[in-house]
Short mmCIF file of C-alpha atoms in Angstrom, two decimals:
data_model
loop_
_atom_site.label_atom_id
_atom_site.label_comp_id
_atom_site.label_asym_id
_atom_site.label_seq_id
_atom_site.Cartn_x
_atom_site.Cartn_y
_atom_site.Cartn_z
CA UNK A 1 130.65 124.19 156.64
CA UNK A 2 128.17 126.47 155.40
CA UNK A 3 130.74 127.81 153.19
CA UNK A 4 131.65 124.93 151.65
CA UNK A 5 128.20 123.98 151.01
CA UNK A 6 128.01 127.35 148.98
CA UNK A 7 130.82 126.61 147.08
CA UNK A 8 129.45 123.05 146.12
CA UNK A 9 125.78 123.93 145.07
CA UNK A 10 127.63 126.68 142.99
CA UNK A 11 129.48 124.73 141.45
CA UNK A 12 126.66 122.40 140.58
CA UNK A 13 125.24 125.42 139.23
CA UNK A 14 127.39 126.32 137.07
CA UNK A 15 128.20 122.60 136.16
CA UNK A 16 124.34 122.49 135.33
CA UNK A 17 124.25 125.90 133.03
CA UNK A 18 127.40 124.40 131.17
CA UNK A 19 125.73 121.39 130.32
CA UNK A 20 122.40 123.63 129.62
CA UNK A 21 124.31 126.12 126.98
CA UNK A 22 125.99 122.86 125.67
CA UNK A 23 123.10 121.19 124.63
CA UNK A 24 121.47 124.74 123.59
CA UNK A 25 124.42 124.85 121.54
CA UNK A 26 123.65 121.77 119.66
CA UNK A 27 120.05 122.03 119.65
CA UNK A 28 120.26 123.86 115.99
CA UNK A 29 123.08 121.77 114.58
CA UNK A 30 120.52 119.04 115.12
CA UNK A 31 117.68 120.33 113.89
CA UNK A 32 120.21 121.03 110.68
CA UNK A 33 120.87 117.55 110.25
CA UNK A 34 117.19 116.32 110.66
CA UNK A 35 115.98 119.27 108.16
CA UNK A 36 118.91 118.10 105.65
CA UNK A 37 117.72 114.44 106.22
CA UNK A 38 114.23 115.70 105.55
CA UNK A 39 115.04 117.11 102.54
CA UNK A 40 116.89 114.20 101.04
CA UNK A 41 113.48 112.43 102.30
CA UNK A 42 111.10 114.26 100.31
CA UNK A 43 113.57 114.86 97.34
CA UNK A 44 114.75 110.22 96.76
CA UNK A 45 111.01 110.18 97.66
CA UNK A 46 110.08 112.36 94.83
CA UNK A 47 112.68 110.90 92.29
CA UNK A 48 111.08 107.62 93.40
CA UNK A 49 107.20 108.16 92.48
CA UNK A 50 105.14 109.16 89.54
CA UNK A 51 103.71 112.47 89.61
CA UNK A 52 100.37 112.53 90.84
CA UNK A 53 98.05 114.27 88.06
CA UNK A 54 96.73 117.65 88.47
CA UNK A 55 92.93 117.04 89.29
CA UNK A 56 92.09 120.28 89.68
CA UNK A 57 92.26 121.90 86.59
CA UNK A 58 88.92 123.34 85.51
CA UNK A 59 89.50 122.12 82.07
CA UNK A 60 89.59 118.26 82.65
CA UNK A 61 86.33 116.92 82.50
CA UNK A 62 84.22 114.84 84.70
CA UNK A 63 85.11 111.45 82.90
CA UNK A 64 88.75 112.70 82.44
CA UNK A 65 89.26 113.16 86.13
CA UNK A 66 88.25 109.96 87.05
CA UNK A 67 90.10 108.07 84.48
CA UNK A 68 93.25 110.15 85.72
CA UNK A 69 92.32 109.47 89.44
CA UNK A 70 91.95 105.51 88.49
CA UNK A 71 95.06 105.71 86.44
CA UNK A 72 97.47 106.98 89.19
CA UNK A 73 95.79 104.30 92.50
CA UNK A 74 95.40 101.93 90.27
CA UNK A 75 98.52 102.17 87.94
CA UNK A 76 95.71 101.38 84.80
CA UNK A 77 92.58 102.65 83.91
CA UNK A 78 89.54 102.90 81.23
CA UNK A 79 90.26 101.56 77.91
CA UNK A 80 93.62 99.61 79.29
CA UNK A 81 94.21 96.78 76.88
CA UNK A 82 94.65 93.01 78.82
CA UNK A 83 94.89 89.79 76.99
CA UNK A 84 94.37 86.30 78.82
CA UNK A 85 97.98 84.58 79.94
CA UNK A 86 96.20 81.76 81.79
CA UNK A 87 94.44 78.91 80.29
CA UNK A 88 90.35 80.00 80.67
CA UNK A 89 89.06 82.92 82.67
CA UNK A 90 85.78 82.80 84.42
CA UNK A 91 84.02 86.31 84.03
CA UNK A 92 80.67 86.81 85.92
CA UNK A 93 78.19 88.50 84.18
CA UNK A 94 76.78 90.66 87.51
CA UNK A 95 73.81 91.59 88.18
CA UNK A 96 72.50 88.83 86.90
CA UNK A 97 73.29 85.79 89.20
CA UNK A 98 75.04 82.40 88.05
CA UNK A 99 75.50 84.08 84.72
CA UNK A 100 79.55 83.41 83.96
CA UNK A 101 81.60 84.03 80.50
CA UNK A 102 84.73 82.11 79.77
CA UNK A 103 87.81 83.84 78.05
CA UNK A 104 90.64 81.74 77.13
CA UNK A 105 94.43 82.21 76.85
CA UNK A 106 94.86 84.35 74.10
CA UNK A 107 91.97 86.47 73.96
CA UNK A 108 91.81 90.40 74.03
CA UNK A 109 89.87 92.90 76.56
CA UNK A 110 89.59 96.22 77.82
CA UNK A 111 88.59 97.67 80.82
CA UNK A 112 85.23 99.22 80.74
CA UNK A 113 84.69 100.05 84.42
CA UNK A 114 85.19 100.14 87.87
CA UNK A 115 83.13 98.95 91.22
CA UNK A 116 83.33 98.75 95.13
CA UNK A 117 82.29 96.31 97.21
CA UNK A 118 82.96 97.10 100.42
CA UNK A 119 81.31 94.11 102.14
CA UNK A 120 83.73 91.40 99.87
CA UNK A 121 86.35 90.37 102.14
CA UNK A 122 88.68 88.69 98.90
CA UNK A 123 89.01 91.90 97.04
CA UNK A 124 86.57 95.02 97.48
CA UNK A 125 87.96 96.81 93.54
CA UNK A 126 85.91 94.95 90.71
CA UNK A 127 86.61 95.65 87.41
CA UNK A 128 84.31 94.98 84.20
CA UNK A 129 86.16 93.58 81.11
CA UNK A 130 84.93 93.61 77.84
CA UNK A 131 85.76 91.37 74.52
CA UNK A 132 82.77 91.99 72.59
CA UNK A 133 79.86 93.66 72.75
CA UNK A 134 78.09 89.87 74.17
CA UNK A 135 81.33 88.86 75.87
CA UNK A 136 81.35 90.92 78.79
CA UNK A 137 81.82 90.18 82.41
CA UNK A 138 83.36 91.62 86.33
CA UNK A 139 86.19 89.96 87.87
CA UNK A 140 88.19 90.87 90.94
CA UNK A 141 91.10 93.16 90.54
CA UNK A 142 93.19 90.86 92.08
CA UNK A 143 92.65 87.91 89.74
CA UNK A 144 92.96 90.13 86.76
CA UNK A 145 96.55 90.95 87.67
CA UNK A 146 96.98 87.26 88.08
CA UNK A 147 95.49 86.74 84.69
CA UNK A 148 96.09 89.21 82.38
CA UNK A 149 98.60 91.26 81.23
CA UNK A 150 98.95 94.50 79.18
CA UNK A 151 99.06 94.03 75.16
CA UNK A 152 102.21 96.12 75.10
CA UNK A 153 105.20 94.12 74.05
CA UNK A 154 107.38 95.64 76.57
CA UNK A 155 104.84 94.73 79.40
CA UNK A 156 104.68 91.02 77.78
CA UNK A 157 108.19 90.67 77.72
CA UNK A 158 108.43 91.80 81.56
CA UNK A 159 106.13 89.23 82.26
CA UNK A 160 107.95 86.32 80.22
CA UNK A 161 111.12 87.44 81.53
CA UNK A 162 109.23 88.00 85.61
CA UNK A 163 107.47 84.20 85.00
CA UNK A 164 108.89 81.99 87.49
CA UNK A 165 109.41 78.76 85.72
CA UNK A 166 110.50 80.56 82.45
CA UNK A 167 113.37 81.80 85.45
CA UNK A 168 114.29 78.62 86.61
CA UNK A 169 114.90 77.24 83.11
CA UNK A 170 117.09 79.92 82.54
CA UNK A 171 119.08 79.48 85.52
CA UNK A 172 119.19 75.39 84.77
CA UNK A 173 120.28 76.63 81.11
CA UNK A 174 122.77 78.71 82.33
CA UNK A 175 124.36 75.98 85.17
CA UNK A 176 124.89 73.50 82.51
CA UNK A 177 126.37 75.75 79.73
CA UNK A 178 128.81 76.92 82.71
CA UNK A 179 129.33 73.48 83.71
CA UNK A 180 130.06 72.54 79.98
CA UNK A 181 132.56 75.25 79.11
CA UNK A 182 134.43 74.96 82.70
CA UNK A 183 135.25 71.12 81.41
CA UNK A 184 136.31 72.81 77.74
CA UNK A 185 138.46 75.34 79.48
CA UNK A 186 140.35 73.10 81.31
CA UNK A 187 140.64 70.99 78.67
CA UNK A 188 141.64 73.31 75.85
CA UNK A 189 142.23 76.54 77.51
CA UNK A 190 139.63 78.28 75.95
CA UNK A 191 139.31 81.93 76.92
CA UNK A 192 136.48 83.18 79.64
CA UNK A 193 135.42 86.04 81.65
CA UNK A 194 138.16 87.11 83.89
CA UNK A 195 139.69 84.08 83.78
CA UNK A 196 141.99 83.55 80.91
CA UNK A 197 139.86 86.73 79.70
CA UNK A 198 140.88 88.63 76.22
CA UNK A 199 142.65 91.79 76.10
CA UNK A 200 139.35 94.35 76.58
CA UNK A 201 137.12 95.19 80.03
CA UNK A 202 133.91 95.22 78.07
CA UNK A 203 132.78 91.82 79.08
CA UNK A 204 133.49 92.41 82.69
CA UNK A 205 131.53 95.77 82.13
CA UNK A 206 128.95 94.28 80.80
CA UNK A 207 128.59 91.75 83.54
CA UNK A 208 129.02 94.89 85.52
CA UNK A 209 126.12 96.17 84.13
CA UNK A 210 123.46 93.68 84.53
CA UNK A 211 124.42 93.25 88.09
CA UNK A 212 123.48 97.10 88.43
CA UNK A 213 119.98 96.66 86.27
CA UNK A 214 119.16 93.63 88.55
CA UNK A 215 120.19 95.77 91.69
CA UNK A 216 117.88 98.58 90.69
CA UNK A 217 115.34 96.73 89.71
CA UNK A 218 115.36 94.33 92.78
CA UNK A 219 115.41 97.81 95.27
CA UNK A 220 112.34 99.07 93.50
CA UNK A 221 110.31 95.61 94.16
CA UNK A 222 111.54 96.27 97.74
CA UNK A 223 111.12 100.09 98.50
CA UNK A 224 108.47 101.36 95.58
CA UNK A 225 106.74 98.22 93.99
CA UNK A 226 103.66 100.67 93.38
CA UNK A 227 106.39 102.51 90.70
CA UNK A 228 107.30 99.60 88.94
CA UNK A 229 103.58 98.03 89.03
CA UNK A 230 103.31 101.51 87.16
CA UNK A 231 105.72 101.04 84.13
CA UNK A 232 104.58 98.20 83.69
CA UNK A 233 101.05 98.94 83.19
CA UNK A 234 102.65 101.92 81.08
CA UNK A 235 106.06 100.82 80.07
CA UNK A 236 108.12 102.89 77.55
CA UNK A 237 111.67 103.06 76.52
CA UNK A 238 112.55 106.47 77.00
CA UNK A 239 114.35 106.99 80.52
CA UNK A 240 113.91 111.00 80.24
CA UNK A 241 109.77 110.48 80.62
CA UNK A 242 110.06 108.48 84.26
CA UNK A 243 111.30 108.84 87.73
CA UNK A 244 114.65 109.04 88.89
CA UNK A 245 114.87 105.42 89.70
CA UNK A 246 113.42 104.06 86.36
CA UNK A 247 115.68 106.49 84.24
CA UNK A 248 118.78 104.98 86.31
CA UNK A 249 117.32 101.52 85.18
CA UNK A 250 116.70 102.02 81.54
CA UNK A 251 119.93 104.31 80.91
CA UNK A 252 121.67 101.48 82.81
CA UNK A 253 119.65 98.88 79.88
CA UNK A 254 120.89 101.07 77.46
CA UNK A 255 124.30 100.84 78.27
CA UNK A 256 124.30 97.19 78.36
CA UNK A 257 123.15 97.28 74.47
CA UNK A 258 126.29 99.70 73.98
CA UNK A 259 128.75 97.56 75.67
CA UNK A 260 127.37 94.66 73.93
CA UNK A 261 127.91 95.98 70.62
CA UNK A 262 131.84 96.76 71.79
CA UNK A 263 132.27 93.28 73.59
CA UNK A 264 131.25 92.09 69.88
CA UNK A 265 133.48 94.34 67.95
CA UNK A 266 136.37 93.21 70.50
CA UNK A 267 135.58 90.12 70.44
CA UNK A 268 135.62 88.85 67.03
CA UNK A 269 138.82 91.04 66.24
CA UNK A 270 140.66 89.05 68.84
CA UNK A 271 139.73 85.49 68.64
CA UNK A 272 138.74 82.94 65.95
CA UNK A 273 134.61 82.54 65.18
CA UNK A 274 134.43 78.99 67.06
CA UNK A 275 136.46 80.49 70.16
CA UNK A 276 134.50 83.73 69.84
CA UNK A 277 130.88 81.49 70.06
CA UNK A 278 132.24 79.75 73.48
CA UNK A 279 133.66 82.76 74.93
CA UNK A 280 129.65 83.99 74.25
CA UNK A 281 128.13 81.67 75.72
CA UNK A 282 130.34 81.79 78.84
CA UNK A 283 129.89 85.25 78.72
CA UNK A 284 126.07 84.40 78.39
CA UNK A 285 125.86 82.17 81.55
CA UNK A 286 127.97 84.94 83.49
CA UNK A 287 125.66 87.49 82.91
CA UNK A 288 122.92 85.21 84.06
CA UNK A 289 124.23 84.31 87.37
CA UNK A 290 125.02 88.05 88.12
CA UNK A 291 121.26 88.95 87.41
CA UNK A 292 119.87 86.35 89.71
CA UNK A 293 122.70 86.36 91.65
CA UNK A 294 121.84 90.30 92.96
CA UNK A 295 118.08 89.66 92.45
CA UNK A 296 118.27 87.58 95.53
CA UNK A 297 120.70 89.44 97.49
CA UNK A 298 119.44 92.44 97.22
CA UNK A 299 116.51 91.27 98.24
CA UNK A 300 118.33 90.60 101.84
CA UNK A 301 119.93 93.76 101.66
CA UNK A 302 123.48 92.71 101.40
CA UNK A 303 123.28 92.83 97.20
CA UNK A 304 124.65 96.47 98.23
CA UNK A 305 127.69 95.17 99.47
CA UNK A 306 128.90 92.54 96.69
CA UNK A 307 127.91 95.83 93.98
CA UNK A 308 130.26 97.93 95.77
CA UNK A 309 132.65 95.20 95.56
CA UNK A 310 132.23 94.20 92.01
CA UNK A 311 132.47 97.80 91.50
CA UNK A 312 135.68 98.33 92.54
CA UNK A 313 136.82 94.62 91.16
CA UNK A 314 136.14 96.53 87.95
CA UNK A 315 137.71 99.81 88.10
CA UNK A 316 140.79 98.12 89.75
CA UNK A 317 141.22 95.92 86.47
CA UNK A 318 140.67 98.99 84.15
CA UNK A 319 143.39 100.75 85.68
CA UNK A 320 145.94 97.65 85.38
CA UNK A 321 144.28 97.43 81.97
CA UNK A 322 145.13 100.74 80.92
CA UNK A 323 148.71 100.78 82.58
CA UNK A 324 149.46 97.42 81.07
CA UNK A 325 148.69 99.07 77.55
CA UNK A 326 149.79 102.52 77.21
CA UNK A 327 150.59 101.85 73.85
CA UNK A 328 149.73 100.57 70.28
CA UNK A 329 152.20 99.21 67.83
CA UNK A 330 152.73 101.00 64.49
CA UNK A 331 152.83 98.08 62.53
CA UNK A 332 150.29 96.42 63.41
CA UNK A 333 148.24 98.29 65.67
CA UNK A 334 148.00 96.06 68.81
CA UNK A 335 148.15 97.14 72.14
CA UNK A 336 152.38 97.13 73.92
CA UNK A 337 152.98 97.88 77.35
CA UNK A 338 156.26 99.81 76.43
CA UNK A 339 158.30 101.18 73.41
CA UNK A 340 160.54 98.51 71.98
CA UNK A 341 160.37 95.62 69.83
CA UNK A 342 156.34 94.39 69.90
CA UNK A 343 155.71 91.05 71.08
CA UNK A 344 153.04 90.50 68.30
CA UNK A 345 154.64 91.47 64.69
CA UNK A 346 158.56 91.91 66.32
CA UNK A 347 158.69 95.53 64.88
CA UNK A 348 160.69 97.82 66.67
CA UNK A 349 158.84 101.09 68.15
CA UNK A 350 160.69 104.37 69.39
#
């Protein structure tokens, strides 16, 4: 008995130090894969974020320091340009109590300073605003987001095009102009996007392409609204001069102005100028419901999915594209599946 007892706790034993070397034996190819994971962290964090400014170079200035410090927390800073996009803004003229200004839509003002107020339970930032040197007042930081926006043109444009009711006409526009042209096209067969679609994969690229810009765009409100509330305090057009994220989404706005310009080219070479106007404004109404269509599901996470699909929707039409058209005629330089007699002139190709 005693024996066998031996035999039994050994084998535990050695049962046990298996198990032990086994798990010492993927204690580093763990701490691998959390240290590679830690690095992709730090480096999609990093391609995700502004820089943060250098404050502690000896030959910034007092003033400069701040304005740099104010500029990265709060995305804006001294000397920011804001002009009114609501009706009338009240302005209080603080210290001096039940003193108020009034600036109406329209009107122009700079930032000329920054307070704290720890003990306001709304908003504790303040921020002084001046439109002339007797026009000057403090208003919460909050409400001068809500008011105001940036004099830039880009920054204007984001707002127009951001402006909820100004997005809902658009999408009304869009509904009946599809509506409309479904009736024409089964009507008259006119030609549309993908269905009954003319001989080029621009327009589904281009469709392709807004869905992308609206799936970028839509992640960044999600994951780093801080980064976008930061172009658009200080937008530009250059995609080399931002992060990672915002170069994808302006090179990706780029390419939509390229494709455009080919989807014209195409477009008017192939088809009359009143089918080539309907065919735009289908086109028009598709690219619409892609952008609003991804705004709002990748807001619930599964606009990653139907991009992936559309994705490969495309690339599997522009290789049937290219096999169906491996070759132009000599005549008259359209596009033949096969050497022979062309289909669109009826000259004969060797």
């Amino acid at each position: 008995m005693k024996k066998e007892e031996t035999n039994i706790n050994s084998r535990k034993h050695s049962v046990t130090v298996q198990r032990a070397s086994r798990s010492l034996y993927l204690m580093p190819h763990t701490l691998y894969l959390n240290f590679i994971f830690y690095i992709l962290y730090l480096i999609l964090g990093s391609s995700c974020h502004y820089p943060r400014p250098d404050l502690e170079d000896g030959k910034l200035g007092a003033k400069t320091r701040d304005s740099l410090a104010y500029l990265y927390e709060r995305h804006y800073t001294w000397n920011t340009n804001l002009e009114v996009q609501e009706d009338s803004v009240t302005i209080a003229c603080l210290p001096v109590k039940d003193c108020y200004n009034t600036l109406y839509k329209g009107d122009r003002v700079v930032v000329a300073e920054f307070a704290i107020h720890p003990t306001d339970s709304v908003d504790s930032v303040w921020v002084k605003l001046a439109h002339s040197q007797e026009v000057q007042g403090w208003l919460r930081e909050k409400d001068m987001i809500r008011a105001f926006v940036p004099t830039d043109s880009i920054s204007q444009a984001i707002y127009l095009f951001s402006d909820t009711h100004a997005s809902y006409f658009i999408v009304i526009f869009a509904l009946f102009v599809a509506a409309w042209l479904f009736r024409a096209f089964r009507r008259k067969q006119l030609q549309m996007v993908y269905f009954n679609d003319i001989d080029s994969v621009y327009p589904l690229l281009l469709c392709l392409l807004l869905a992308f810009s609206a799936t970028v765009y839509e992640s960044m409100q999600v994951f780093v609204p801080e980064t976008w509330q930061h172009f658009y305090f200080n937008p530009t057009l250059s995609p080399f001069k931002v992060p990672f994220v915002l170069s994808v989404f302006l090179m990706s706005l780029w390419l939509f102005v390229i494709v455009l310009l080919a989807v014209l080219d195409d477009l008017f070479r192939q088809l009359s100028p009143e089918a080539a106007v309907f065919y735009l404004l289908g086109l028009a109404s598709c690219c619409i419901f892609c952008y609003f269509f991804f705004i709002l599901t990748t807001h619930i996470y599964i606009g990653y999915l139907f991009i992936a699909v559309f994705v490969w929707g495309f690339f599997r039409k522009l290789r049937s594209s290219l096999a169906a058209s491996r070759y132009r005629c000599g005549n008259c330089g359209q596009k033949i599946g096969a050497k022979g007699v062309c289909p669109h002139c009826g000259a004969i190709n060797e």
